Amino acid sequence: MTDLSCSLAGVTFKNPIVMASGTFGFGKEYGAIYDINKLGGLSGKGLTLHPKAGNDGVRVAETASGMLNSVGLENPGIAAFLREECPRWEMLDLARIVNLGGNTIEEYVEGARLINDDAAWRKREGRTAVDMIELNISCPNVKAGGMAYGIKTDIARQVVREVRAATTLPLVVKLSPNAEDIVGMAVMCQEEQADGVSLINTFSAMKIDIHKRRSVFDNLYAGLSGPAIKPIALRMVHQVCQAVNVPVMGMGGISCAEDIVEFIMAGAAVVQVGTHNFVNLRAGEQLIEDLATWMSREGIQTLDEIRGIL
Ligand SMILES: Cc1cc2nc3c(=O)[nH]c(=O)nc-3n(C[C@H](O)[C@H](O)[C@H](O)COP(=O)(O)O)c2cc1C
């Protein structure tokens, strides 16, 4: 009998497939298409303390084997999320992850506190809506803070330290491939008592409208994701897994069961799937089925048999 279950920072995932932040909303729209409780988990759209309108102009563009996005963290703000989305999240049976963004350290910390206090209040009433925080220090599409915090290890250390002190929820830090030293960044997160790291976010990239002779994006650069980045993402996940003891959520360009197996063999505890949700709205459901089929064909009962086997 094939067992797909995994665990990370004390949270159980019924399978290793987690929907990546910014590609799955808060799960409501996809929930109308298939039963999202089949998934291992979901990371909601990046949230900031205050609502954000996001970037003007073109927000997404297709590239060879991937896409560019410049959404700019459009989101309803943490208070609205807790009020309007969490009653539905309470009813879900999968690992529910809040992706926390911010423009200043104070904003990150205040956001983490709000989420933490809300979780404590619900727990007293025997309810849970959020299982984990994914601290996003790596968004390339916001001007202040955002990726700036995810590039230099010393600056990131302060954010991780202060957010860690502000919450008792399991904390995973999402790393940028644009970091000066992504392995050093992961080691720092472990030193600062993060429960895990997730990687990678998008690569800072560009597309030019040659007729207008300007960037396609108002924000000049945009984030590259999808199959085009998978080999680099896999290399980075492997390097980070070699360097830290905390669990790793691996992502970047996953679009089939074999891709998931590669990330697990590189050492990932679970994986996240982003851009592929736009190619196949039922990607999550399909990948779970395909992974189970692959495992039984190979005679593998649990993912521990192949995790980090390289
Ligand atoms: C349209 C779009 C929006 C995204 N928004 C967020 C976000 O709000 N927070 C975040 O941490 N990552 C965000 N990401 C990055 C993804 O979660 C993921 O790290 C990245 O796309 C690589 O995985 P993929 O190649 O499977 O898409 C976004 C990606 C896309 C394509």
PDB file of C-alpha atoms in Angstrom, residues 121-245:
ATOM      1  CA  TRP A 121      -7.795  32.736  20.162  1.00  0.00           C
ATOM      2  CA  ARG A 122      -9.162  30.057  17.818  1.00  0.00           C
ATOM      3  CA  LYS A 123      -7.165  27.342  19.619  1.00  0.00           C
ATOM      4  CA  ARG A 124      -8.803  28.279  22.928  1.00  0.00           C
ATOM      5  CA  GLU A 125     -12.134  27.605  21.218  1.00  0.00           C
ATOM      6  CA  GLY A 126     -10.864  24.294  19.806  1.00  0.00           C
ATOM      7  CA  ARG A 127     -10.524  25.595  16.240  1.00  0.00           C
ATOM      8  CA  THR A 128      -7.596  25.951  13.809  1.00  0.00           C
ATOM      9  CA  ALA A 129      -7.414  27.945  10.573  1.00  0.00           C
ATOM     10  CA  VAL A 130      -3.664  28.379  10.097  1.00  0.00           C
ATOM     11  CA  ASP A 131      -1.057  25.630  10.598  1.00  0.00           C
ATOM     12  CA  MET A 132       2.093  27.448   9.550  1.00  0.00           C
ATOM     13  CA  ILE A 133       3.559  30.790   8.474  1.00  0.00           C
ATOM     14  CA  GLU A 134       5.691  31.029   5.347  1.00  0.00           C
ATOM     15  CA  LEU A 135       7.707  34.207   5.718  1.00  0.00           C
ATOM     16  CA  ASN A 136       8.188  35.711   2.274  1.00  0.00           C
ATOM     17  CA  ILE A 137      11.365  37.755   2.221  1.00  0.00           C
ATOM     18  CA  SER A 138      11.753  37.090  -1.456  1.00  0.00           C
ATOM     19  CA  CYS A 139       9.078  38.803  -3.542  1.00  0.00           C
ATOM     20  CA  PRO A 140      10.778  40.555  -6.463  1.00  0.00           C
ATOM     21  CA  ASN A 141       7.745  42.669  -7.322  1.00  0.00           C
ATOM     22  CA  VAL A 142       7.499  45.133  -4.449  1.00  0.00           C
ATOM     23  CA  LYS A 143       9.770  48.131  -4.315  1.00  0.00           C
ATOM     24  CA  ALA A 144      10.289  48.714  -0.601  1.00  0.00           C
ATOM     25  CA  GLY A 145      11.372  45.725   1.499  1.00  0.00           C
ATOM     26  CA  GLY A 146      10.312  42.531  -0.229  1.00  0.00           C
ATOM     27  CA  MET A 147      13.222  41.097  -2.077  1.00  0.00           C
ATOM     28  CA  ALA A 148      15.581  43.650  -0.599  1.00  0.00           C
ATOM     29  CA  TYR A 149      15.225  41.668   2.640  1.00  0.00           C
ATOM     30  CA  GLY A 150      15.858  38.441   0.803  1.00  0.00           C
ATOM     31  CA  ILE A 151      19.154  39.368  -0.824  1.00  0.00           C
ATOM     32  CA  LYS A 152      21.543  40.162   2.001  1.00  0.00           C
ATOM     33  CA  THR A 153      21.805  37.609   4.796  1.00  0.00           C
ATOM     34  CA  ASP A 154      22.388  40.148   7.575  1.00  0.00           C
ATOM     35  CA  ILE A 155      19.284  42.159   6.703  1.00  0.00           C
ATOM     36  CA  ALA A 156      17.208  38.997   6.383  1.00  0.00           C
ATOM     37  CA  ARG A 157      18.489  37.801   9.763  1.00  0.00           C
ATOM     38  CA  GLN A 158      16.821  40.714  11.522  1.00  0.00           C
ATOM     39  CA  VAL A 159      13.446  40.019   9.876  1.00  0.00           C
ATOM     40  CA  VAL A 160      13.613  36.295  10.655  1.00  0.00           C
ATOM     41  CA  ARG A 161      14.710  36.913  14.252  1.00  0.00           C
ATOM     42  CA  GLU A 162      11.924  39.409  14.970  1.00  0.00           C
ATOM     43  CA  VAL A 163       9.185  37.411  13.254  1.00  0.00           C
ATOM     44  CA  ARG A 164      10.360  34.261  15.076  1.00  0.00           C
ATOM     45  CA  ALA A 165       9.991  36.114  18.376  1.00  0.00           C
ATOM     46  CA  ALA A 166       6.484  37.283  17.395  1.00  0.00           C
ATOM     47  CA  THR A 167       4.909  33.858  16.738  1.00  0.00           C
ATOM     48  CA  THR A 168       4.784  30.366  18.184  1.00  0.00           C
ATOM     49  CA  LEU A 169       3.323  28.963  14.955  1.00  0.00           C
ATOM     50  CA  PRO A 170       5.626  26.782  12.851  1.00  0.00           C
ATOM     51  CA  LEU A 171       7.699  29.181  10.740  1.00  0.00           C
ATOM     52  CA  VAL A 172       9.154  28.456   7.316  1.00  0.00           C
ATOM     53  CA  VAL A 173      11.181  31.136   5.521  1.00  0.00           C
ATOM     54  CA  LYS A 174      10.805  31.450   1.749  1.00  0.00           C
ATOM     55  CA  LEU A 175      14.091  32.157   0.026  1.00  0.00           C
ATOM     56  CA  SER A 176      14.897  34.045  -3.122  1.00  0.00           C
ATOM     57  CA  PRO A 177      17.099  32.650  -5.894  1.00  0.00           C
ATOM     58  CA  ASN A 178      18.242  36.258  -6.274  1.00  0.00           C
ATOM     59  CA  ALA A 179      19.909  36.106  -2.833  1.00  0.00           C
ATOM     60  CA  GLU A 180      23.626  36.786  -2.790  1.00  0.00           C
ATOM     61  CA  ASP A 181      24.135  33.428  -1.063  1.00  0.00           C
ATOM     62  CA  ILE A 182      21.036  31.238  -0.845  1.00  0.00           C
ATOM     63  CA  VAL A 183      22.818  28.502   1.133  1.00  0.00           C
ATOM     64  CA  GLY A 184      24.115  31.046   3.664  1.00  0.00           C
ATOM     65  CA  MET A 185      20.597  32.421   3.882  1.00  0.00           C
ATOM     66  CA  ALA A 186      19.170  28.975   4.696  1.00  0.00           C
ATOM     67  CA  VAL A 187      21.832  28.380   7.356  1.00  0.00           C
ATOM     68  CA  MET A 188      20.974  31.759   8.891  1.00  0.00           C
ATOM     69  CA  CYS A 189      17.256  30.791   9.033  1.00  0.00           C
ATOM     70  CA  GLN A 190      18.177  27.609  10.890  1.00  0.00           C
ATOM     71  CA  GLU A 191      20.369  29.594  13.305  1.00  0.00           C
ATOM     72  CA  GLU A 192      17.459  31.955  13.954  1.00  0.00           C
ATOM     73  CA  GLN A 193      15.186  29.021  14.915  1.00  0.00           C
ATOM     74  CA  ALA A 194      13.042  28.897  11.791  1.00  0.00           C
ATOM     75  CA  ASP A 195      11.339  25.491  11.549  1.00  0.00           C
ATOM     76  CA  GLY A 196      12.173  25.130   7.870  1.00  0.00           C
ATOM     77  CA  VAL A 197      12.857  26.920   4.605  1.00  0.00           C
ATOM     78  CA  SER A 198      11.019  26.959   1.302  1.00  0.00           C
ATOM     79  CA  LEU A 199      12.665  27.694  -2.021  1.00  0.00           C
ATOM     80  CA  ILE A 200      12.697  29.057  -4.617  1.00  0.00           C
ATOM     81  CA  ASN A 201      10.707  32.182  -5.329  1.00  0.00           C
ATOM     82  CA  THR A 202      10.909  33.675  -8.824  1.00  0.00           C
ATOM     83  CA  PHE A 203      14.014  34.927 -10.623  1.00  0.00           C
ATOM     84  CA  SER A 204      14.223  38.638 -11.352  1.00  0.00           C
ATOM     85  CA  ALA A 205      13.808  38.820 -15.133  1.00  0.00           C
ATOM     86  CA  MET A 206      12.735  41.053 -18.007  1.00  0.00           C
ATOM     87  CA  LYS A 207      10.745  41.330 -21.217  1.00  0.00           C
ATOM     88  CA  ILE A 208      10.886  44.281 -23.626  1.00  0.00           C
ATOM     89  CA  ASP A 209       8.078  45.512 -25.866  1.00  0.00           C
ATOM     90  CA  ILE A 210      10.185  46.300 -28.936  1.00  0.00           C
ATOM     91  CA  HIS A 211       7.432  48.369 -30.569  1.00  0.00           C
ATOM     92  CA  LYS A 212       6.977  50.621 -27.560  1.00  0.00           C
ATOM     93  CA  ARG A 213      10.705  50.429 -26.799  1.00  0.00           C
ATOM     94  CA  ARG A 214       9.992  49.930 -23.123  1.00  0.00           C
ATOM     95  CA  SER A 215       9.685  47.155 -20.604  1.00  0.00           C
ATOM     96  CA  VAL A 216       6.454  45.189 -20.817  1.00  0.00           C
ATOM     97  CA  PHE A 217       6.115  45.760 -17.060  1.00  0.00           C
ATOM     98  CA  ASP A 218       5.599  49.142 -15.374  1.00  0.00           C
ATOM     99  CA  ASN A 219       7.846  47.884 -12.585  1.00  0.00           C
ATOM    100  CA  LEU A 220      10.613  47.222 -15.185  1.00  0.00           C
ATOM    101  CA  TYR A 221      11.508  43.696 -14.011  1.00  0.00           C
ATOM    102  CA  ALA A 222       9.230  40.750 -13.247  1.00  0.00           C
ATOM    103  CA  GLY A 223       9.539  37.303 -11.659  1.00  0.00           C
ATOM    104  CA  LEU A 224      10.278  34.255 -13.833  1.00  0.00           C
ATOM    105  CA  SER A 225       8.708  30.910 -12.881  1.00  0.00           C
ATOM    106  CA  GLY A 226       7.707  27.632 -14.531  1.00  0.00           C
ATOM    107  CA  PRO A 227       9.595  24.699 -16.104  1.00  0.00           C
ATOM    108  CA  ALA A 228      12.340  27.033 -17.389  1.00  0.00           C
ATOM    109  CA  ILE A 229      13.648  27.488 -13.817  1.00  0.00           C
ATOM    110  CA  LYS A 230      13.354  23.865 -12.636  1.00  0.00           C
ATOM    111  CA  PRO A 231      16.939  22.705 -13.128  1.00  0.00           C
ATOM    112  CA  ILE A 232      18.299  25.725 -11.231  1.00  0.00           C
ATOM    113  CA  ALA A 233      15.674  25.379  -8.496  1.00  0.00           C
ATOM    114  CA  LEU A 234      16.588  21.713  -8.094  1.00  0.00           C
ATOM    115  CA  ARG A 235      20.300  22.539  -7.790  1.00  0.00           C
ATOM    116  CA  MET A 236      19.548  25.167  -5.136  1.00  0.00           C
ATOM    117  CA  VAL A 237      17.245  22.826  -3.178  1.00  0.00           C
ATOM    118  CA  HIS A 238      19.942  20.149  -3.261  1.00  0.00           C
ATOM    119  CA  GLN A 239      22.622  22.567  -2.015  1.00  0.00           C
ATOM    120  CA  VAL A 240      20.388  23.849   0.790  1.00  0.00           C
ATOM    121  CA  CYS A 241      19.400  20.304   1.844  1.00  0.00           C
ATOM    122  CA  GLN A 242      23.094  19.442   2.144  1.00  0.00           C
ATOM    123  CA  ALA A 243      23.718  22.470   4.366  1.00  0.00           C
ATOM    124  CA  VAL A 244      20.835  22.486   6.886  1.00  0.00           C
ATOM    125  CA  ASN A 245      19.043  20.062   9.184  1.00  0.00           C
TER     126      ASN A 245
END
